[in-house]
Coordinates of C-alpha atoms and ligand atoms in Angstrom, one line a residue:
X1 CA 151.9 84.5 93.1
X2 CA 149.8 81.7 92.1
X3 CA 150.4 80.3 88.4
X4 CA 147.9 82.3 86.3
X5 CA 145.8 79.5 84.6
X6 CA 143.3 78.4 87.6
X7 CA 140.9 79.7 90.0
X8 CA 141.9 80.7 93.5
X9 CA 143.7 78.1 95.7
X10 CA 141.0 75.8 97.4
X11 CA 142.3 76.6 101.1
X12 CA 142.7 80.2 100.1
X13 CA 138.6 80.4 99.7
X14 CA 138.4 78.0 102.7
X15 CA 140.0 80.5 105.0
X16 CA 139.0 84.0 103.1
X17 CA 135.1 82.1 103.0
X18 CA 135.3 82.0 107.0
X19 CA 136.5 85.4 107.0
X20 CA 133.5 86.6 105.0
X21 CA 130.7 84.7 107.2
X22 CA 132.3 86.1 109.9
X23 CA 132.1 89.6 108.4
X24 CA 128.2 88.8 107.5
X25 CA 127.6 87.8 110.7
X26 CA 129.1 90.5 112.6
X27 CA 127.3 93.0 109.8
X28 CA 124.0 91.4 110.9
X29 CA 124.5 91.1 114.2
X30 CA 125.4 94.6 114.5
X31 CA 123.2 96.1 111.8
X32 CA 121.3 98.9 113.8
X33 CA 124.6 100.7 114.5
X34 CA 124.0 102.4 110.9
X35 CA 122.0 104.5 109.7
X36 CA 119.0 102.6 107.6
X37 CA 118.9 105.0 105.0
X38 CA 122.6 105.7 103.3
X39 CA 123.5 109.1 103.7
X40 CA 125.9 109.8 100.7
X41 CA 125.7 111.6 98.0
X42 CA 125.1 111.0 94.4
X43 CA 128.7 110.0 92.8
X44 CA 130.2 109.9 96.6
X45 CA 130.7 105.8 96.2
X46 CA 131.8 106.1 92.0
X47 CA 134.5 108.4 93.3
X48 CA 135.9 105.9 96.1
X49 CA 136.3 103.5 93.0
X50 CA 139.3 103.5 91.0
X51 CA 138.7 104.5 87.2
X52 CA 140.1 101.6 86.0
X53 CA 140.4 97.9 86.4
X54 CA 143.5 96.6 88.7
X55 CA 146.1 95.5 85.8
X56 CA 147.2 92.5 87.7
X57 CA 144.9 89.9 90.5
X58 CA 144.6 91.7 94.0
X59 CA 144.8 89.9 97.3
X60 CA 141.4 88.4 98.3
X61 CA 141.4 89.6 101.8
X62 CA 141.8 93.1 101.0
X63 CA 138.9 93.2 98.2
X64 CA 137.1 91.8 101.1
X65 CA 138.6 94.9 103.5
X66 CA 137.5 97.1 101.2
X67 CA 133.6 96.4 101.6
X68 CA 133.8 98.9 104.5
X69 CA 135.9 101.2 103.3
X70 CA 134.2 101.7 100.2
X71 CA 130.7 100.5 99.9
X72 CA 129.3 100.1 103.4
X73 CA 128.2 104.1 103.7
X74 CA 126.9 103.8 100.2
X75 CA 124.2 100.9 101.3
X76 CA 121.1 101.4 102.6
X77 CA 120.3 98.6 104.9
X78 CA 117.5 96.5 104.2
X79 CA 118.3 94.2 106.7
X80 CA 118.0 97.3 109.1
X81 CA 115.3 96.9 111.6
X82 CA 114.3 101.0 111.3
X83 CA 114.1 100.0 107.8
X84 CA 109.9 100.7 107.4
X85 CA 110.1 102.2 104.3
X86 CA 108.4 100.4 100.6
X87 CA 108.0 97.0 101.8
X88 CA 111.1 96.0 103.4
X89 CA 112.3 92.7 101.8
X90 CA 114.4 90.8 104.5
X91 CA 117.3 88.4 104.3
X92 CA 116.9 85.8 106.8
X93 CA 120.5 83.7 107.3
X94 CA 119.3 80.5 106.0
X95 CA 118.4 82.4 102.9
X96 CA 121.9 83.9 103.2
X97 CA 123.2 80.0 103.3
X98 CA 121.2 79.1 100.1
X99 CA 122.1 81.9 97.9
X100 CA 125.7 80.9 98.7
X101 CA 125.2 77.5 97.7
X102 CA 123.5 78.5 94.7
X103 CA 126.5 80.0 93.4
X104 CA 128.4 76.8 94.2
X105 CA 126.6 75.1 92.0
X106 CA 125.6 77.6 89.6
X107 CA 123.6 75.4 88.0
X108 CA 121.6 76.8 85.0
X109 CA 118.3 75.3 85.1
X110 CA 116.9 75.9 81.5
X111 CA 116.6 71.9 80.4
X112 CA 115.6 69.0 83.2
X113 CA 118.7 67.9 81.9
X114 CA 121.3 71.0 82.5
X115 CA 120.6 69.6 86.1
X116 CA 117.6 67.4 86.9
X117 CA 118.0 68.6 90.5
X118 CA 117.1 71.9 89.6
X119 CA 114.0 71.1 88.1
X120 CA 113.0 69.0 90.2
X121 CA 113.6 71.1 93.5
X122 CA 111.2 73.6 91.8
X123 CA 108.5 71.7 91.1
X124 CA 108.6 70.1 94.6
X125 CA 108.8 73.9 96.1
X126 CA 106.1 75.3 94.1
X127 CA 104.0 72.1 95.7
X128 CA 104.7 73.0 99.4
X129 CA 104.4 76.7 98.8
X130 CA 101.2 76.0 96.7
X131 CA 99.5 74.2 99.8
X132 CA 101.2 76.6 102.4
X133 CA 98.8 79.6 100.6
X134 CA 95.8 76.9 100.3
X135 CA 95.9 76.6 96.4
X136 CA 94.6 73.5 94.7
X137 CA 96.5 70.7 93.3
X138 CA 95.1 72.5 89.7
X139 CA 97.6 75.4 90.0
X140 CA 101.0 74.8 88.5
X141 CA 104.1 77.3 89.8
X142 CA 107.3 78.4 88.2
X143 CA 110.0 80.6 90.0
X144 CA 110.4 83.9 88.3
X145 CA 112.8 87.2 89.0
X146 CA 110.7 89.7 90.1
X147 CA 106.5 90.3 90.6
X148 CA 106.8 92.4 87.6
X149 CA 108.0 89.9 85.4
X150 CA 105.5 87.1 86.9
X151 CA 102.7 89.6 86.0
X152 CA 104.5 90.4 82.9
X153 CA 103.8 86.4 81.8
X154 CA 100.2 86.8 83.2
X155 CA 99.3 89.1 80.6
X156 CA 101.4 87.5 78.1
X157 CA 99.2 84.1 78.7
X158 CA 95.6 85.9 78.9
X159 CA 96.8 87.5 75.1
X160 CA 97.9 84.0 73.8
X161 CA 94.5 82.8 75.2
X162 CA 92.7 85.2 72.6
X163 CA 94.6 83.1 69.3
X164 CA 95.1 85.9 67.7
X165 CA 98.2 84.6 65.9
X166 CA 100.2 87.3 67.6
X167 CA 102.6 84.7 67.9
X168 CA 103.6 84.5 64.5
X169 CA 102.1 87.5 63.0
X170 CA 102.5 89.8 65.6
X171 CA 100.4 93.3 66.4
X172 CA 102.0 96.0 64.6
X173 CA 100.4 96.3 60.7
X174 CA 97.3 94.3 61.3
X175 CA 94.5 95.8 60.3
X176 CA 92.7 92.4 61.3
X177 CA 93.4 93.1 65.1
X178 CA 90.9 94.4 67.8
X179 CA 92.2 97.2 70.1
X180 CA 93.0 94.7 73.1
X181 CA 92.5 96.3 77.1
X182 CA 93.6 95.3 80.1
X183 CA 91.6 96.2 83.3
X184 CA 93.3 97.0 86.7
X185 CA 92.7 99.7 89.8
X186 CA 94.0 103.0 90.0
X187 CA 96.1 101.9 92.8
X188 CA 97.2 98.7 90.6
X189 CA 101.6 98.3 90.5
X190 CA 103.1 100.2 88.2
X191 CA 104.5 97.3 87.0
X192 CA 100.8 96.0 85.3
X193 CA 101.7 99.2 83.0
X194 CA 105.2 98.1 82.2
X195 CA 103.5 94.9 81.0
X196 CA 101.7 96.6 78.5
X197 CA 104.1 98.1 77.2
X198 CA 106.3 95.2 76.7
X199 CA 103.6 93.4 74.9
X200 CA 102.4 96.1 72.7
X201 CA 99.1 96.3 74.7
X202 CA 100.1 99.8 75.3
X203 CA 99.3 101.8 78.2
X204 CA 96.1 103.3 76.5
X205 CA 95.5 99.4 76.0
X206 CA 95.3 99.6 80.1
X207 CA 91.9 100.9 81.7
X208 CA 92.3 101.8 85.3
X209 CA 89.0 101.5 86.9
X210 CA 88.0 103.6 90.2
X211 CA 88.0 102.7 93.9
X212 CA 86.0 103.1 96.5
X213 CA 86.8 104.9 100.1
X214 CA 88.7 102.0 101.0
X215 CA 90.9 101.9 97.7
X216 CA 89.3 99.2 96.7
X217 CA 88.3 98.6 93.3
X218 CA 84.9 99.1 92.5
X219 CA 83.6 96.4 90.7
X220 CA 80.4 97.9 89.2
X221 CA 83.0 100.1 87.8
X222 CA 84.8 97.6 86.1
X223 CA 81.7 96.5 84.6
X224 CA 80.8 99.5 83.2
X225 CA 84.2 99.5 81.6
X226 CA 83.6 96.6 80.0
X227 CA 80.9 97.1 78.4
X228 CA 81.1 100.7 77.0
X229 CA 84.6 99.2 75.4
X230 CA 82.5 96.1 73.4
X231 CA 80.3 98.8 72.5
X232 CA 83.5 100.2 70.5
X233 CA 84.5 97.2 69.3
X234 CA 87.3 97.5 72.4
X235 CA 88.4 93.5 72.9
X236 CA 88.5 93.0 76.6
X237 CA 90.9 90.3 77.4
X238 CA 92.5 90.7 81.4
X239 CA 91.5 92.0 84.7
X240 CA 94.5 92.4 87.8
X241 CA 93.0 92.4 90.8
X242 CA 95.6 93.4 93.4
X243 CA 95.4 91.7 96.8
X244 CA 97.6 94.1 98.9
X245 CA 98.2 97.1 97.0
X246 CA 101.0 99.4 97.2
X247 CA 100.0 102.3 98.5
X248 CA 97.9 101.2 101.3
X249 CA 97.7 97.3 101.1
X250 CA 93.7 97.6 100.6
X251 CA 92.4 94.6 98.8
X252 CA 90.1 94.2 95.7
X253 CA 87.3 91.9 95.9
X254 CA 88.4 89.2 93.7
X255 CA 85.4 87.0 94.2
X256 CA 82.8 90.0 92.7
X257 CA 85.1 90.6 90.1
X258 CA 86.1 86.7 89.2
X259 CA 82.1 86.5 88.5
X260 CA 83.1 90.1 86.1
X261 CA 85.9 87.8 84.5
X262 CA 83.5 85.0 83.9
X263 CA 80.8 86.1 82.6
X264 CA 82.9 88.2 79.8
X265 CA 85.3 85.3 79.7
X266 CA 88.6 87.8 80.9
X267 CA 91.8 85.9 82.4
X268 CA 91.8 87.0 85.9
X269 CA 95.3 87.7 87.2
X270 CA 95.6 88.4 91.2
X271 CA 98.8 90.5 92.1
X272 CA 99.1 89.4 95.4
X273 CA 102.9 90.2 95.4
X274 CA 103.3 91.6 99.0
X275 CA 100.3 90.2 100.9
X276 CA 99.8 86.7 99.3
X277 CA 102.2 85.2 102.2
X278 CA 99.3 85.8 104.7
X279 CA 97.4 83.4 103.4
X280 CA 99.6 80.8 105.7
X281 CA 98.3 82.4 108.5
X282 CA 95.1 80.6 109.2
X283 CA 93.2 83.8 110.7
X284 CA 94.0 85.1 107.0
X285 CA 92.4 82.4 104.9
X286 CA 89.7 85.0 104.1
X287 CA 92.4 87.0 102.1
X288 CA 92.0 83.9 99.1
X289 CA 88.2 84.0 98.5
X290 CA 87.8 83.7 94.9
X291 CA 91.3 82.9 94.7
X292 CA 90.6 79.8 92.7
X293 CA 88.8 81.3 89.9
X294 CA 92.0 83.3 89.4
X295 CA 94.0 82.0 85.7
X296 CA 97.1 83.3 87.2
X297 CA 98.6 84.6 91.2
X298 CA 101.7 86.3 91.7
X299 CA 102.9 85.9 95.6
X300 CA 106.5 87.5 96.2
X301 CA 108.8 85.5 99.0
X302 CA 111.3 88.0 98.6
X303 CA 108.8 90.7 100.2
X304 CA 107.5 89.3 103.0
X305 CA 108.9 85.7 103.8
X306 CA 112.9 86.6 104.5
X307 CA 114.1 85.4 101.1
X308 CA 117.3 87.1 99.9
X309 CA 116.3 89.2 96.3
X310 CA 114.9 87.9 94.4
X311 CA 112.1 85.3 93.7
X312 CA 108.9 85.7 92.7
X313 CA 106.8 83.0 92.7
X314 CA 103.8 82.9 89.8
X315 CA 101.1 80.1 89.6
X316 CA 98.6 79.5 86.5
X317 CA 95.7 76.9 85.7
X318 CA 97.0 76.9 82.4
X319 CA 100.5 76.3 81.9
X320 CA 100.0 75.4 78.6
X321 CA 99.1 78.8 77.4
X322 CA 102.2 79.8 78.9
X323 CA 103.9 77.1 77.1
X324 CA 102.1 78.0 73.8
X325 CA 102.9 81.6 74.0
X326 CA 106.8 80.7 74.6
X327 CA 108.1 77.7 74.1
X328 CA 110.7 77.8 71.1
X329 CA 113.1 74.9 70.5
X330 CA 116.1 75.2 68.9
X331 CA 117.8 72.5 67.8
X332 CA 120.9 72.7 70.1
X333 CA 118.6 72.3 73.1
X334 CA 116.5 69.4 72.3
X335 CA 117.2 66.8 74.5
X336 CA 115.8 62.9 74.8
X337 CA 113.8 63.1 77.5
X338 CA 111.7 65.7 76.1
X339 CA 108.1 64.3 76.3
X340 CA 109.0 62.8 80.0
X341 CA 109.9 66.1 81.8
X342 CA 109.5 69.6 82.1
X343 CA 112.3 72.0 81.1
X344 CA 111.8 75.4 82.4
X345 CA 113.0 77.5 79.6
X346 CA 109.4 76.6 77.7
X347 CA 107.5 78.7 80.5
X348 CA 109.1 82.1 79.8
X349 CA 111.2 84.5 77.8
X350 CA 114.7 83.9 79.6
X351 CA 116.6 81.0 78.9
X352 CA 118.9 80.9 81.6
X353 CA 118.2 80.9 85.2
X354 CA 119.1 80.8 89.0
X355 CA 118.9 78.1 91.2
X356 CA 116.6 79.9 93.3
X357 CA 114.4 77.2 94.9
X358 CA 117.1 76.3 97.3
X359 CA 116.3 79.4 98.8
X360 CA 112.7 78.2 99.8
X361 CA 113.8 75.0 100.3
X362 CA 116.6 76.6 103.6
X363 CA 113.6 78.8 104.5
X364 CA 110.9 76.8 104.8
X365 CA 112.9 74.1 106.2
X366 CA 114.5 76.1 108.9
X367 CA 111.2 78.0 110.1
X368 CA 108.5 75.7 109.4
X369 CA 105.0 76.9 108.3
X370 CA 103.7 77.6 111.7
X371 CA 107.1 80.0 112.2
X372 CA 106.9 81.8 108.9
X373 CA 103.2 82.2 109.7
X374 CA 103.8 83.3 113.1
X375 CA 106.4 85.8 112.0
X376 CA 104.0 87.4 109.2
X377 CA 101.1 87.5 112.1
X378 CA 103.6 89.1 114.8
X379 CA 104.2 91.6 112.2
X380 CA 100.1 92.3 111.6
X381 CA 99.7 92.7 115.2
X382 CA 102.6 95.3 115.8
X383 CA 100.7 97.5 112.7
X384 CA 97.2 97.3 114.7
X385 CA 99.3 98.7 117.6
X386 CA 100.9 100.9 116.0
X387 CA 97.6 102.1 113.9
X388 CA 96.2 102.2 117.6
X389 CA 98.9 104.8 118.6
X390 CA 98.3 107.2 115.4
X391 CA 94.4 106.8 116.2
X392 CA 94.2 107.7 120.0
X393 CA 97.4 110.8 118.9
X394 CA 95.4 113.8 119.1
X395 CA 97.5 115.6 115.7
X396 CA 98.0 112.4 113.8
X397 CA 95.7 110.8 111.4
X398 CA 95.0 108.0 110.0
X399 CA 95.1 108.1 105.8
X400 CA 93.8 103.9 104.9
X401 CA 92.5 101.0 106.9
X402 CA 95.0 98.5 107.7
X403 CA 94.3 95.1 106.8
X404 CA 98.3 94.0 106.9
X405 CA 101.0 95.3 107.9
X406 CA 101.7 98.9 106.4
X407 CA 100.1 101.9 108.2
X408 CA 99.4 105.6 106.3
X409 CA 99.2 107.9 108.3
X410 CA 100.4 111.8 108.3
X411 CA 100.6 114.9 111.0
X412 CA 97.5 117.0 111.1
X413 CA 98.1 119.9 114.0
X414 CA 94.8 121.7 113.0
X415 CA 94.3 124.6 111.4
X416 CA 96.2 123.7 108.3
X417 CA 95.5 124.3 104.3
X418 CA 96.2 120.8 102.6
X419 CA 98.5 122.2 100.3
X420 CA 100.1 123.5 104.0
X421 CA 99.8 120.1 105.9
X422 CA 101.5 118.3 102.5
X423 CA 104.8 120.6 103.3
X424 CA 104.3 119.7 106.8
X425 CA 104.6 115.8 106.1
X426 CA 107.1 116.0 103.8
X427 CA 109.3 117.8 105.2
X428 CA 108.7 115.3 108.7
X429 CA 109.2 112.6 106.3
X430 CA 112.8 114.6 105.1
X431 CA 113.6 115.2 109.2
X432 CA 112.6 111.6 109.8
X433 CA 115.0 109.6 107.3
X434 CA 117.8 112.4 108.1
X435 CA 117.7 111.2 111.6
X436 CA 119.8 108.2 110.6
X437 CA 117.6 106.6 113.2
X438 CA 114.4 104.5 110.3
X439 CA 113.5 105.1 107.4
X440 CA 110.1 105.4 106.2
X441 CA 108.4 106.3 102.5
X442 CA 105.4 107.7 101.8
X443 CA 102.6 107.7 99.1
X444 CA 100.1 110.7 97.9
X445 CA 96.2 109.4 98.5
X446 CA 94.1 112.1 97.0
X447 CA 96.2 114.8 96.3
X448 CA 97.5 114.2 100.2
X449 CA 100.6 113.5 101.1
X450 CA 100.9 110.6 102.9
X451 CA 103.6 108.7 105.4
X452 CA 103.6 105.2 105.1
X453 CA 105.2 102.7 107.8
X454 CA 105.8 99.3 107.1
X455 CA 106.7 96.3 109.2
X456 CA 107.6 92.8 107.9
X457 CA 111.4 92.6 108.5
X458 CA 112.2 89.4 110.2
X459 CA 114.6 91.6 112.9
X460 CA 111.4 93.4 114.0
X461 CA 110.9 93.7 117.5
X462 CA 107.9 95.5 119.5
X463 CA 110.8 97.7 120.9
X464 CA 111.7 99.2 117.1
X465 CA 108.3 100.0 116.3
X466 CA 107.9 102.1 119.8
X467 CA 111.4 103.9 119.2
X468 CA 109.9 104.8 115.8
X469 CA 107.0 106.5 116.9
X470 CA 108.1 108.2 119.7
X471 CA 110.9 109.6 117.0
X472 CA 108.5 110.8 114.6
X473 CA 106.1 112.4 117.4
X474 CA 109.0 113.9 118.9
X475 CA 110.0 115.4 115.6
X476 CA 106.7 116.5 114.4
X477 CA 106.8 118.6 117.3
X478 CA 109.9 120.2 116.5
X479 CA 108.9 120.6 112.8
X480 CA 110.0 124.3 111.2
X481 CA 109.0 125.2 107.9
Ligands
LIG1 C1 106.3 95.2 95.0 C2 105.1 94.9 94.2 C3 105.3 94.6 92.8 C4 106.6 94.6 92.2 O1 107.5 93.6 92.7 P1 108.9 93.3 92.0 O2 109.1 91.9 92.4 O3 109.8 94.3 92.5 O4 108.7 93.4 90.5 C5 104.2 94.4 92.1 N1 102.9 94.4 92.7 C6 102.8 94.7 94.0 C7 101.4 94.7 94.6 C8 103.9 94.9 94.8 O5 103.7 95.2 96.1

């Protein structure tokens, strides 16, 4: 062996490096020859592992054998083109290239200094992507994790914006503090609640406001809201209006409520997590009206634009409430060239971070606008089709319009109680993902259960979408409860 003092031998990770592509690229190539959805069972993959750690270094080719022999059934597989379940977050391979790289590097980008590069690639990223969704020069980005943390640092801004000292002083104790809400549909992300929570907003601090027929939020609604809560001495401070919501991708009106937001003086945050990459297609401008009055947009690459997990990508007018509500200096991370450049850790709660611009920068490189917009509007076309077949299918219904790429939908052979046709379609939905075959999820839109198929992978052919539904037609037929 290899003294024990240094890192593995330079041509060692040259060879065992090719050896892994070549496994990636073999995996990807053949993807659809597994199932989409992993089959074990719970503790199945834990019991594969050995209880403890390997006393002394193991060769690097056989850790690398052992990603079939022990993980591969336990994966389900994203990357899988029968993957139609949630929203399918893709990996494209120059995605694949970037995160390697990133680890090369592993630069920590919480100063300008701890690698100006970083920084700077960022900034220059949240530009392009800024102008590929049609977003003025006004609105300022920074790369998060997730959606849920980008919205997370919405909310956090639209309370700093209150100066309430909660800062310094906090909320718990304070008799001197308004009950603060938060507005947001019923079909709003979970993740708006979280938010609350984490900021001591609280979920009774979050009002979800009704929808219409089209699960859209109703804005007279949210006016109504507002007011009865001033009446109690409630303090209104945010509205999340959801441009592609979860369920069934339906789409608030973000220009009626912006005027809401206005007029009551509300930070407006759009969660536009899934469907916010559409606005690059130039059919699909309409999707930003009122955008601009918005204080804060959340748009997630790693949903719908091939971008290995994860990056979120959050834009604000006002960076420096962001700044205000989080920027805390210590001394060991003050650095000369403080008032010349931006350091990253001042926009958020984590210090350390992940070079994950060079993702974007592969991406959007490689495809170009026009073929990232392309793909997305390929995908949009094969869900009209597809929403075309459940329509014209005599004892299959359609449960939500479909303005993207997601359909609802659910079997309906007549002559069924509801509480009847919800076993039906969940039991499908169980014959369905046991078929090894796609994999789909499903939702429950009032009180009905509902199947829900979504396309956005960037392996999506016409072909996988027409194997899918002939599959679930032809098992809806042989359906035994
Ligand atoms: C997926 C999704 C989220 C959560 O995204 P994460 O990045 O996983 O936190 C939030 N909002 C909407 C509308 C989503 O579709």
């Amino acid at each position: 062996m290899e003294n024990n003092y240094t890192d593995m031998p330079i041509e060692k990770f040259r060879e065992s490096g090719r050896n892994l592509v070549d496994w990636i690229a073999d995996y990807i190539k053949e993807i659809e020859k597994y199932p989409p959805l992993s089959q074990v069972k719970p503790g199945e993959i834990l019991s594969r592992i050995p209880d403890q750690p390997p006393q002394t270094g193991e060769d690097i080719e056989k850790i690398i054998s052992s990603i079939d022999r022990i993980l591969i059934d336990g994966i389900t597989h994203w990357n899988h083109p029968g993957f139609m379940a949630y929203f399918n977050s893709t990996s494209s391979l120059p995605g694949i290239l970037a995160e390697l790289l990133s680890a090369a590097f592993n630069a920590n980008g919480m100063l300008w200094k701890t690698s100006p590069a970083f920084t700077e690639l960022e900034k220059a990223m949240m530009n392009w992507f800024r102008q590929m969704v049609g977003l003025p020069e006004n609105y300022w980005g920074i790369i998060y994790d997730t959606a849920s943390i980008s919205s997370m640092h919405a909310i956090a801004s639209a309370r700093e914006q209150l100066n309430l000292n909660i800062r310094e002083k906090g909320m718990s104790g304070r008799t001197d503090l308004p009950k603060l809400r938060l507005y947001c549909s019923e079909h709003a992300h979970s993740s708006i609640e979280k938010g609350a929570i984490t900021l001591g907003i609280g979920l009774d601090g979050v009002r979800k406001i009704p929808v219409n027929n089209n699960f859209e939020l109703i804005p007279e609604k949210l006016e109504e809201a507002i007011k009865e809560d001033l009446s109690k001495n409630i303090k209104p401070f945010c509205v999340v209006a959801t441009v592609g919501t979860t369920s069934t991708t339906s789409i608030d009106p973000v220009r009626m409520i912006s005027e809401i937001c206005k007029k009551y003086n509300l930070w407006l945050h759009i969660d536009a997590a899934y469907a916010g990459v559409t606005a690059m297609i130039p059919e699909f401008k309409w999707i930003t009206d009122g955008w601009n009055d918005a204080d804060s947009i959340v748009i997630n690459p790693h949903k719908w634009m091939f971008t290995p997990m994860d990056l979120s990508i959050y834009f604000t007018r006002k960076p420096e409430v962001l700044k205000r509500a989080f920027s805390l200096v210590p001394e060991y991370l003050k650095t000369q060239v403080d008032d010349e450049v931006e350091n990253l850790m001042d926009y958020g709660i984590q210090l350390g971070r992940r070079f994950r611009s060079l993702k974007l920068w592969f991406i959007i490189r490689y495809f170009g606008v026009d073929g990232l917009a392309e793909r997305i509007k390929h995908h949009i076309e094969l869900a009209q089709e597809f929403a075309n077949w459940v329509d014209e299918e005599k004892f299959f219904e359609r449960m939500a319009p479909v303005p993207f790429s997601t359909v609802c939908f659910r079997y309906n052979p007549g002559n069924k109680s509801e509480e009847e046709l919800n076993k039906l379609n969940e039991k499908l939905l169980e014959d369905i993902n046991a078929s090894g075959k796609i994999f789909l999820s499903h939702t429950k839109l009032n009180g009905k259960f509902t199947l829900r198929l979504t396309i956005g992978s960037i392996r999506h052919e016409r072909r996988h979408i027409l194997e899918a539904w002939e599959l679930i037609k032809s098992l809806a037929e042989k359906i035994v409860l």
